[in-house]
Coordinates of C-alpha atoms and ligand atoms in Angstrom, one line a residue:
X14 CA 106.4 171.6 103.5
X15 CA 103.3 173.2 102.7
X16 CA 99.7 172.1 104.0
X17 CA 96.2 173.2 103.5
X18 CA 93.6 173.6 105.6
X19 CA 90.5 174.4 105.8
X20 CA 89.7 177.9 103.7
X21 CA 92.9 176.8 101.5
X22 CA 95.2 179.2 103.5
X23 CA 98.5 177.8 103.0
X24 CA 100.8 177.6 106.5
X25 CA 104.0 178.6 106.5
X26 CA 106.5 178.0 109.4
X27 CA 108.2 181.1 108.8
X28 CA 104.8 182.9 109.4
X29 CA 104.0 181.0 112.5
X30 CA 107.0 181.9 114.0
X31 CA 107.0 185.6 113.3
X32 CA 102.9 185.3 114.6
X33 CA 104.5 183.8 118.2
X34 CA 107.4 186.4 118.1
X35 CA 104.9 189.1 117.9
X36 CA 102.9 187.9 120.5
X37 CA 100.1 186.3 118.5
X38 CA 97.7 183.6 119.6
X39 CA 97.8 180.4 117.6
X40 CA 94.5 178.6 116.4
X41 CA 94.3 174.4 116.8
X42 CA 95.0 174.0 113.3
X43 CA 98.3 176.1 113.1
X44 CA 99.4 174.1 116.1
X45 CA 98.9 171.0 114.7
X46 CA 100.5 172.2 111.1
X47 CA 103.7 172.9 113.0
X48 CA 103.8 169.5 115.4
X49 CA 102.8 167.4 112.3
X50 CA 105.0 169.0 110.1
X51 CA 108.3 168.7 112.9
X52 CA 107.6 164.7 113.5
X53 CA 107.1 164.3 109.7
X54 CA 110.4 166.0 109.1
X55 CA 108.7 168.8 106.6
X56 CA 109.7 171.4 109.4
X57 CA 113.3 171.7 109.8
X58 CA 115.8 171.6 113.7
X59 CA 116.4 175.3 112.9
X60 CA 112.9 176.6 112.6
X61 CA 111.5 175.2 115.8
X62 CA 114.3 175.9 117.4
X63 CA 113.1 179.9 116.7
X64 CA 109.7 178.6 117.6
X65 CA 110.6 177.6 120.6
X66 CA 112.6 180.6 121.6
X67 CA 109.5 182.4 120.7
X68 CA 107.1 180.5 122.7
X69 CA 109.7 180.7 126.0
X70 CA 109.9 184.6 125.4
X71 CA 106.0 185.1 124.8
X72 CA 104.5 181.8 126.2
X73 CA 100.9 180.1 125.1
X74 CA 97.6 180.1 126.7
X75 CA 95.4 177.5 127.9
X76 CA 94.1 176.8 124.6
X77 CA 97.2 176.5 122.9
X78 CA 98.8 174.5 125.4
X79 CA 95.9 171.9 125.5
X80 CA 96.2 171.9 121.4
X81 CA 99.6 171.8 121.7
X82 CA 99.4 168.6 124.0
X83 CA 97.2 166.7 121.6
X84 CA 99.2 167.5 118.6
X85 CA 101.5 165.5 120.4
X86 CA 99.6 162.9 121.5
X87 CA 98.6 162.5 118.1
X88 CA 102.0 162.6 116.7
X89 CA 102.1 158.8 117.7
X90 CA 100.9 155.7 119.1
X91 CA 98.0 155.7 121.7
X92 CA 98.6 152.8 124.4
X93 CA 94.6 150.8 124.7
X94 CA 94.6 150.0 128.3
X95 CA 90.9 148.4 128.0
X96 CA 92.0 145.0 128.7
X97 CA 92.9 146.3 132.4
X98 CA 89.5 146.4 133.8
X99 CA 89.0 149.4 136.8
X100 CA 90.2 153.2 136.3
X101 CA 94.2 152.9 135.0
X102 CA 96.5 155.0 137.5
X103 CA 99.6 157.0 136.8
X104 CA 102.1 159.0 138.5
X105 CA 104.6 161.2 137.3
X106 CA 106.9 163.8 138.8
X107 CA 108.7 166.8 137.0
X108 CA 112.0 165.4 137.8
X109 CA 113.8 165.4 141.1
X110 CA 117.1 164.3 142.9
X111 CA 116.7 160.9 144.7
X112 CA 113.0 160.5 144.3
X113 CA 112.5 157.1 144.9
X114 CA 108.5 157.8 145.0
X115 CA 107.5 155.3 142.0
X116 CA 109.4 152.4 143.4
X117 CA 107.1 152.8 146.4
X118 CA 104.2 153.7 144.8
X119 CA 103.3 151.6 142.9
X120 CA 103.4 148.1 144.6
X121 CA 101.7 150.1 147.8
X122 CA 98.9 151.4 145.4
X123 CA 99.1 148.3 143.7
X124 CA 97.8 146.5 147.4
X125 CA 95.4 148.7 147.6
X126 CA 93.9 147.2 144.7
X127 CA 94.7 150.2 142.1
X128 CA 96.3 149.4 138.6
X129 CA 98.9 151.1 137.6
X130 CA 100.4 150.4 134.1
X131 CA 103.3 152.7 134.2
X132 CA 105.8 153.5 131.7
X133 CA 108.8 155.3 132.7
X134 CA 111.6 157.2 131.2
X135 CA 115.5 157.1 132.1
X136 CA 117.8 159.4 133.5
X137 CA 119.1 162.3 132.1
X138 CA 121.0 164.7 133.4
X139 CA 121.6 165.3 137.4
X140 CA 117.9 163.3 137.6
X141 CA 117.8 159.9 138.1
X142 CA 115.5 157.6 136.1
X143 CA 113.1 155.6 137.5
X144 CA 114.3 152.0 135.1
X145 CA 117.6 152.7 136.1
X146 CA 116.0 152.2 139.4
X147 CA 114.3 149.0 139.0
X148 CA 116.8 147.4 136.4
X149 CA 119.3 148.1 139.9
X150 CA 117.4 144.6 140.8
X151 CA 119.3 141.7 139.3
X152 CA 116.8 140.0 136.1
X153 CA 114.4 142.8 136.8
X154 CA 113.3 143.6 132.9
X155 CA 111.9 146.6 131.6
X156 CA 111.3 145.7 127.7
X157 CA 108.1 143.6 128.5
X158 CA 105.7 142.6 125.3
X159 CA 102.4 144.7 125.3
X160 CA 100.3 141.4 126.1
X161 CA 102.6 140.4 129.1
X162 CA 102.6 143.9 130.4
X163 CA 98.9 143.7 130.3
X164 CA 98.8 140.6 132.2
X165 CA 101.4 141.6 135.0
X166 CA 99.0 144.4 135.8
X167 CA 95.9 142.6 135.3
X168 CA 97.8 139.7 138.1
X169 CA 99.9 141.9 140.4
X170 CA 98.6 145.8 139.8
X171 CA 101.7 147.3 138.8
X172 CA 104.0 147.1 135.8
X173 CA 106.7 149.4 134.9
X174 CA 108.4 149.5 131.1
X175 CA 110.4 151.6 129.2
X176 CA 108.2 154.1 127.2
X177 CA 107.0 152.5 123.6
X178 CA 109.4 154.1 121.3
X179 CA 106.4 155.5 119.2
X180 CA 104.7 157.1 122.2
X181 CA 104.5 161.4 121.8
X182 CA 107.6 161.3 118.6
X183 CA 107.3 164.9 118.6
X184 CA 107.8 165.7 122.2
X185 CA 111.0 163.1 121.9
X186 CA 112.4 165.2 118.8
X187 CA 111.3 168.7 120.7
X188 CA 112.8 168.1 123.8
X189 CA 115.9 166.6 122.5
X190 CA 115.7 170.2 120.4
X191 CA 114.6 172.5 123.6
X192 CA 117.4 170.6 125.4
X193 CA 120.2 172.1 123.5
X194 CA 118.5 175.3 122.6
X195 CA 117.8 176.2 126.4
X196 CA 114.1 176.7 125.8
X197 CA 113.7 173.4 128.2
X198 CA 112.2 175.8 131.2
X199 CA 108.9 176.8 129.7
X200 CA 106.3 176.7 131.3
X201 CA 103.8 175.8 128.3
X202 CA 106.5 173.8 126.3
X203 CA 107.0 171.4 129.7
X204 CA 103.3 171.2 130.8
X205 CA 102.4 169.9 127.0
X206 CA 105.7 167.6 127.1
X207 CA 104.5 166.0 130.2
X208 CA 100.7 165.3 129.6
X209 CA 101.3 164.4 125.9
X210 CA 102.8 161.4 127.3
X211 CA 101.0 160.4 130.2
X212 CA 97.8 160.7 128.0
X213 CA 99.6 158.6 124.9
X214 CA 100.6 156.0 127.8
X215 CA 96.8 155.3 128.1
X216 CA 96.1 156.7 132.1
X217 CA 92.8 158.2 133.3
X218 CA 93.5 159.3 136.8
X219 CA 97.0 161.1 137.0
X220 CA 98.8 162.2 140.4
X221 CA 101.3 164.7 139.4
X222 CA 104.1 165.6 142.0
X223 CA 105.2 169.3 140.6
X224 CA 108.7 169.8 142.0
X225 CA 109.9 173.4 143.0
X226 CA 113.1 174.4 144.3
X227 CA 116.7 174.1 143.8
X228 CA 116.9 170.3 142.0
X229 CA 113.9 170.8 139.8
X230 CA 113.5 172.2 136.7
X231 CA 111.0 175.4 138.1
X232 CA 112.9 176.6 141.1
X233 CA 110.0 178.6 142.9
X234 CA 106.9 177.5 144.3
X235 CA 104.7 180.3 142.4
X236 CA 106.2 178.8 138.9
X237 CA 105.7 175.7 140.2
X238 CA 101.8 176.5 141.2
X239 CA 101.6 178.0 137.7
X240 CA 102.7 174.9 136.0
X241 CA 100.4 172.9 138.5
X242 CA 97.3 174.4 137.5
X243 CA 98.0 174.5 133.9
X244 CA 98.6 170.6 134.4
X245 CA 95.5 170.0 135.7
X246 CA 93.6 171.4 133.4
X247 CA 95.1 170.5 130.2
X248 CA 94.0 167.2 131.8
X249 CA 90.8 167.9 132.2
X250 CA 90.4 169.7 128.8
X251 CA 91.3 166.2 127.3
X252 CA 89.3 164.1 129.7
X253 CA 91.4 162.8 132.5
X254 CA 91.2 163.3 136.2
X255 CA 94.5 165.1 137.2
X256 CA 95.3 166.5 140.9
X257 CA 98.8 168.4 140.8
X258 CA 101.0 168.4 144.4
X259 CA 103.7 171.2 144.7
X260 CA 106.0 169.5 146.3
X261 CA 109.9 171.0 147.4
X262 CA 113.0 170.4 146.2
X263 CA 115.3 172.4 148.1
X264 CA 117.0 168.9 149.0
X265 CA 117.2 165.2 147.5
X266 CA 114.1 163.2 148.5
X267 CA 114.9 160.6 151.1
X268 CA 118.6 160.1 152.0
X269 CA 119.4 157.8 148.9
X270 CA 121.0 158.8 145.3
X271 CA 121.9 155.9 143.1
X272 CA 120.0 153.3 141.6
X273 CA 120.7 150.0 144.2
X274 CA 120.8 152.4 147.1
X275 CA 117.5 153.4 146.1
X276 CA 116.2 150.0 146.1
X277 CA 117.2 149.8 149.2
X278 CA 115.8 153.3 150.5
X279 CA 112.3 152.2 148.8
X280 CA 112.2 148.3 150.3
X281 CA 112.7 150.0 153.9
X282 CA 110.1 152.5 153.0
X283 CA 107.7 149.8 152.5
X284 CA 108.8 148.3 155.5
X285 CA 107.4 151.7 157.5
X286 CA 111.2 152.4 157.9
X287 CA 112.2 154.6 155.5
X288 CA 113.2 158.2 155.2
X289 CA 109.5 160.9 156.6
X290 CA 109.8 162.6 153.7
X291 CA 109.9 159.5 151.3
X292 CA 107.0 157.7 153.1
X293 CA 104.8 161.3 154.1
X294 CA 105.3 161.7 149.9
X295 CA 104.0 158.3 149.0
X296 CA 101.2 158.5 151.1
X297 CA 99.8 162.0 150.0
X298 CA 100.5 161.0 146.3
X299 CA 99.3 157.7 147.2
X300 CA 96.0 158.6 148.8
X301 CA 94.7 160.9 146.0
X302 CA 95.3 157.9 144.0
X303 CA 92.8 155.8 145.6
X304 CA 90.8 158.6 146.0
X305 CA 90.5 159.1 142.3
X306 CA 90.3 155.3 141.7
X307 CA 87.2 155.3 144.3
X308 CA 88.9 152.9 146.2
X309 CA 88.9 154.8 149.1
X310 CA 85.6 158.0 149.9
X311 CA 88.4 159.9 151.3
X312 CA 91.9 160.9 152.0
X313 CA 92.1 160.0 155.4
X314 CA 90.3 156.5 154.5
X315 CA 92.7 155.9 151.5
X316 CA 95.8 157.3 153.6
X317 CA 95.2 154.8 156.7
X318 CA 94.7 151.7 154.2
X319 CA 98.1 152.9 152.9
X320 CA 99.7 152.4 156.4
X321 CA 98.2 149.3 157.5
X322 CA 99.5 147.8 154.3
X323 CA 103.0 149.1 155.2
X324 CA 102.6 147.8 159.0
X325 CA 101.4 144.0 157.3
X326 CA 103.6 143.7 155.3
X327 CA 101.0 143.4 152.5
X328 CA 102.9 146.6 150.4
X329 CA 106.6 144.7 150.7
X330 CA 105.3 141.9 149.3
X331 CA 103.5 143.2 146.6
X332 CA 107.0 144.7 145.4
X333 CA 108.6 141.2 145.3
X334 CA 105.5 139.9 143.0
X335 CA 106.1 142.9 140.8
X336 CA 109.7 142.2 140.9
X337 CA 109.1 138.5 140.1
X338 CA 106.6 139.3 137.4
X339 CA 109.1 141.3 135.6
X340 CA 111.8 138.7 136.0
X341 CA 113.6 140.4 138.7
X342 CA 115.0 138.4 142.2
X343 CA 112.8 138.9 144.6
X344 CA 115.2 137.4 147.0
X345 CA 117.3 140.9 146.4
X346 CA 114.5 142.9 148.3
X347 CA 115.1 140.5 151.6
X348 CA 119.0 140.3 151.1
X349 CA 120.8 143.5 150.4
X350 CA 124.1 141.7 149.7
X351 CA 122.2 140.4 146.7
X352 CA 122.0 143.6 144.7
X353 CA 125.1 145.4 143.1
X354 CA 127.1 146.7 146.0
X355 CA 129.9 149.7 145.4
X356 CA 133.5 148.7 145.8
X357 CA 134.4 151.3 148.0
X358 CA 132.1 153.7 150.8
X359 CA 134.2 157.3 151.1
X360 CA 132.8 159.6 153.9
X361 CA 132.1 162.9 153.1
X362 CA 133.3 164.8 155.9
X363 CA 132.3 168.3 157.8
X364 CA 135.3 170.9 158.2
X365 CA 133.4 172.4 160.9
X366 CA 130.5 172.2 163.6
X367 CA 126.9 173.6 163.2
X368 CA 123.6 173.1 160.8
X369 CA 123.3 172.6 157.4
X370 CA 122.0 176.0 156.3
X371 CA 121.4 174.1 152.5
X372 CA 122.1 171.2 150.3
X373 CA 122.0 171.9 147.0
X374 CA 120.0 168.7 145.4
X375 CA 120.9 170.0 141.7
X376 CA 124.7 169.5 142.6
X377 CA 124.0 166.5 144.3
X378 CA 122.5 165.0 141.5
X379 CA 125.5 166.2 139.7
X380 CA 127.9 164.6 141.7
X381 CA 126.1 161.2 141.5
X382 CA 125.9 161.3 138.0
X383 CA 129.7 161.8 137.7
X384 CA 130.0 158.6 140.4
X385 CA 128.5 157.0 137.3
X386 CA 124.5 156.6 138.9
X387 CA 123.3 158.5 136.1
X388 CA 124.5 159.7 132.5
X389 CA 126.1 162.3 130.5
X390 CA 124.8 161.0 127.4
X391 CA 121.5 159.4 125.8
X392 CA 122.6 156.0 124.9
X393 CA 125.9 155.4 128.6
X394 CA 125.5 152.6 130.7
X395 CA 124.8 153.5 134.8
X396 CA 126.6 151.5 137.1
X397 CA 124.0 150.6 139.4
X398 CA 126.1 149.8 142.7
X399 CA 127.1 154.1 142.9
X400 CA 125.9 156.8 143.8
X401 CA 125.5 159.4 147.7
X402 CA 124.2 158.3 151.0
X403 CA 123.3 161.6 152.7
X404 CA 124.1 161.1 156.2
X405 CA 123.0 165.3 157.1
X406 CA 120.0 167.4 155.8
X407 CA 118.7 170.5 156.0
X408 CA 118.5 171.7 159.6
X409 CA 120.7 169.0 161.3
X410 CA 123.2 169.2 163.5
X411 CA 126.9 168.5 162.5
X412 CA 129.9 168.1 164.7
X413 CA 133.5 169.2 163.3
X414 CA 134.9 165.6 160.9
X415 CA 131.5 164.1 161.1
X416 CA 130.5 162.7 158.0
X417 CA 127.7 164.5 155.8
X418 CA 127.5 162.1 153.1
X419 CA 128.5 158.7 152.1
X420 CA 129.7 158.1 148.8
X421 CA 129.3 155.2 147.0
X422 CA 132.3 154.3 144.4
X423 CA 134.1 152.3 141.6
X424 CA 135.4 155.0 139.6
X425 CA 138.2 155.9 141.7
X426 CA 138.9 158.7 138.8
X427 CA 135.7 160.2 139.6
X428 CA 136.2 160.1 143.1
X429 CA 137.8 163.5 143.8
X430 CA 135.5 165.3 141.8
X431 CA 132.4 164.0 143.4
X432 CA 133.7 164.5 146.8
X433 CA 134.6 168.0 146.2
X434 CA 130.9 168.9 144.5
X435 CA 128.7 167.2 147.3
X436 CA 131.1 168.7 150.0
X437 CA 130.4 172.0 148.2
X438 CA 126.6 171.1 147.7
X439 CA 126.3 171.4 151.7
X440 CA 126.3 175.0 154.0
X441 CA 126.7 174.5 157.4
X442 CA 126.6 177.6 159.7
X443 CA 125.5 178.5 162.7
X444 CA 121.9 179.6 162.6
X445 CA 119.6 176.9 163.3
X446 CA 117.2 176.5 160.4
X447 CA 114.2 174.6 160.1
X448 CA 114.1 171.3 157.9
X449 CA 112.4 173.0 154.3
X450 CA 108.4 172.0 153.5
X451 CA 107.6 169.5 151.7
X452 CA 104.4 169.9 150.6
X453 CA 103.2 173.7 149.2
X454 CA 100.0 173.2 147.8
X455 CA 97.5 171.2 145.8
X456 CA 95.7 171.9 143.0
X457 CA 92.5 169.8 142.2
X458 CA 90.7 171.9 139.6
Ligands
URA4 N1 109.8 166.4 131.9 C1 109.2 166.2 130.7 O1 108.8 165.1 130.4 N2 109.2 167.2 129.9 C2 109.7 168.4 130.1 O2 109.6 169.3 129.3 C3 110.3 168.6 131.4 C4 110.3 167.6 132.3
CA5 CA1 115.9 158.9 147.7

């Protein structure tokens, strides 16, 4: 496919990706030939598969990257949130193991009085997604009509659906592309992937929880800080107040993996119960949220009215009107027995005595996927009931035949292989280690 712009210079592909491979610096227009031309089919798999090679190997600028982003938003449909009156919120996180945050999130924000019209993705990979999550609630429906999605927000201040299939096309086809191609890890390519949709999606204020460390897909906190900034101000660039937290993932969030169990992990988290790293996560993310809203002057003001919505109650029940809204039993949230329980609970067990040295999240979120919490393919079913209770992290004590973990089971054929790969996620020795940060920085401009 050949298109002409301006000056009737006549892009090529081929040239574009020799200009990249070279080191050259794209202008907006040869960005937007390439993304237009990909979603439109004109550009075949095999050329921007090169391109993307090319731009992991010699990566974009600022410039490019904020092009980059809109070429993408453009490539589809943009969600008109102006029926929701007040600033629209949004959260998203680079992808994690057990990070329950949203389910959390966004009824406690929701109190608050902030609006949060959230569309989600699912799970792919050793990352759990959050619908997964919420469809773990018996009725709880995440293909909701535009209007009525509207309307739950406008009612209850939260609303979580599956993402519009015709939201960001092109980043759908390029990461499906960068996916196989292993060009998924690039900086520019994931920072463009990730606004393109939260932008599409309609938000204005966006919390951003950049995860670093062994179950994320930027393992150090400096790539992680790098990807942060660039974040933030692609945001800004197109007109959206973004504040990036570098958050760690040297170990799963919470003790939960699994899409009931999470439910659960999230309901006692609003109940001021739940796991300190869960609930100190939802209240940083959360407070910069009202802060951006101007619901709350400060931090500290938006972080207290965070907790005394916890300690009411007012946060729990919020969750059971979104889960009602959305056609979900509330009565699940109250009753665990109501949601999809595992057959069978297998202890993981210690071989000997000490501290756990590390927990490898990545291989946790393997072994739960292979439990059947998560899937191997686009289009597999998740069993809801599965997935890993952690009983030990990072810098706690063991004793010899103590449990570690808890799986969760029905798949008795999986069994084996998911016992062996969390028993093997875990290093226990003897050197007392501190329990890993969990929050590394900030970045606000
Ligand atoms: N999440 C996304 O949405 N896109 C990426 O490229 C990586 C993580
Ligand atoms: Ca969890």
């Amino acid at each position: 496919m050949i298109e002409v712009f301006e000056g009737a210079i006549a892009l090529r592909a081929y040239d574009l990706i020799l200009k990249k491979r070279e080191g050259g610096v794209y202008t907006q227009d040869e960005i937007r030939f390439l993304i237009s031309g990909y979603t439109a089919g004109g550009i075949p798999d095999y050329q921007m598969a090169a391109w993307a090679m090319a731009v992991f190997f010699r990566g974009m600028n600022e410039e490019e990257t904020t092009a980059l982003t809109r070429a993408i938003v453009e490539s589809g449909e943009q969600v008109d949130l102006s029926p929701i009156p007040g600033i629209k919120l949004d959260k998203h996180s680079t992808g994690g193991v057990g990070d329950t945050t949203t389910l959390v999130l966004a009824p406690l924000v929701a109190a608050a009085g902030g609006k949060m019209a959230k569309m989600s993705g699912r799970g792919l990979g050793h990352t759990g997604g959050t619908l997964d999550k919420f469809e773990a609630i018996p009725g709880f429906k995440v293909e909701i009509e535009r209007e009525r999605f509207i309307e739950i927000v406008n009612r209850v201040g939260a609303a979580v659906i599956g993402q519009s299939g015709n939201l960001a096309p092109a980043d759908k086809k390029l990461y499906a592309l960068r996916d196989v191609t292993a060009t998924v890890d690039s900086i520019p390519l994931i920072a463009s992937s990730v606004m393109s949709k939260k932008i599409a999606a309609g938000a204005e204020a966006i919390v951003l929880d950049v995860k670093a460390g062994d179950g994320a897909f930027v393992k150090t906190v400096e790539e992680a800080g790098r990807l942060a900034r660039l974040l933030v101000k692609i945001g800004r660039g197109m007109g959206r107040q973004v504040v990036a937290i570098i958050t760690g993932m040297e170990q799963p969030l919470g003790y939960a993996v699994g899409n009931a169990l999470e439910v659960k992990e999230a309901v006692a988290t609003l109940k001021g119960s739940g796991p300190a790293d869960l609930t100190e996560l939802c209240l940083v993310l959360g407070s910069e949220l009202l802060l951006m809203s101007g619901l709350a002057g400060d931090r500290e003001t938006g972080r207290k009215e965070l907790e005394s919505l916890v300690r009411s109650g007012a946060a729990l029940e919020r969750f059971k009107e979104m889960v009602q809204a959305q056609g979900g039993d509330p009565g699940a949230l109250d009753d665990p027995d109501r949601l999809p329980r595992a057959r069978r609970l297998v202890d993981v067990i210690s071989p000997g005595a000490g501290f756990v040295q590390s927990l490898k999240a990545e291989q946790i979120g393997v072994a739960s996927t292979i439990l059947g919490a998560g899937r191997e393919k686009k289009d597999s079913p998740v069993d809801p009931a599965v997935g890993i209770v952690l009983v030990k992290k990072i810098g706690d004590r063991v004793e010899k035949g103590e449990p570690l973990a808890v799986l969760h089971v029905n798949d008795e054929g999986r069994l084996q292989q998911a016992q062996g790969m969390v028993l093997d996620a875990y290093r226990v020795g003897n050197e007392r280690v501190e329990s890993p940060p969990l929050i590394h920085g900030k970045v606000i401009d």
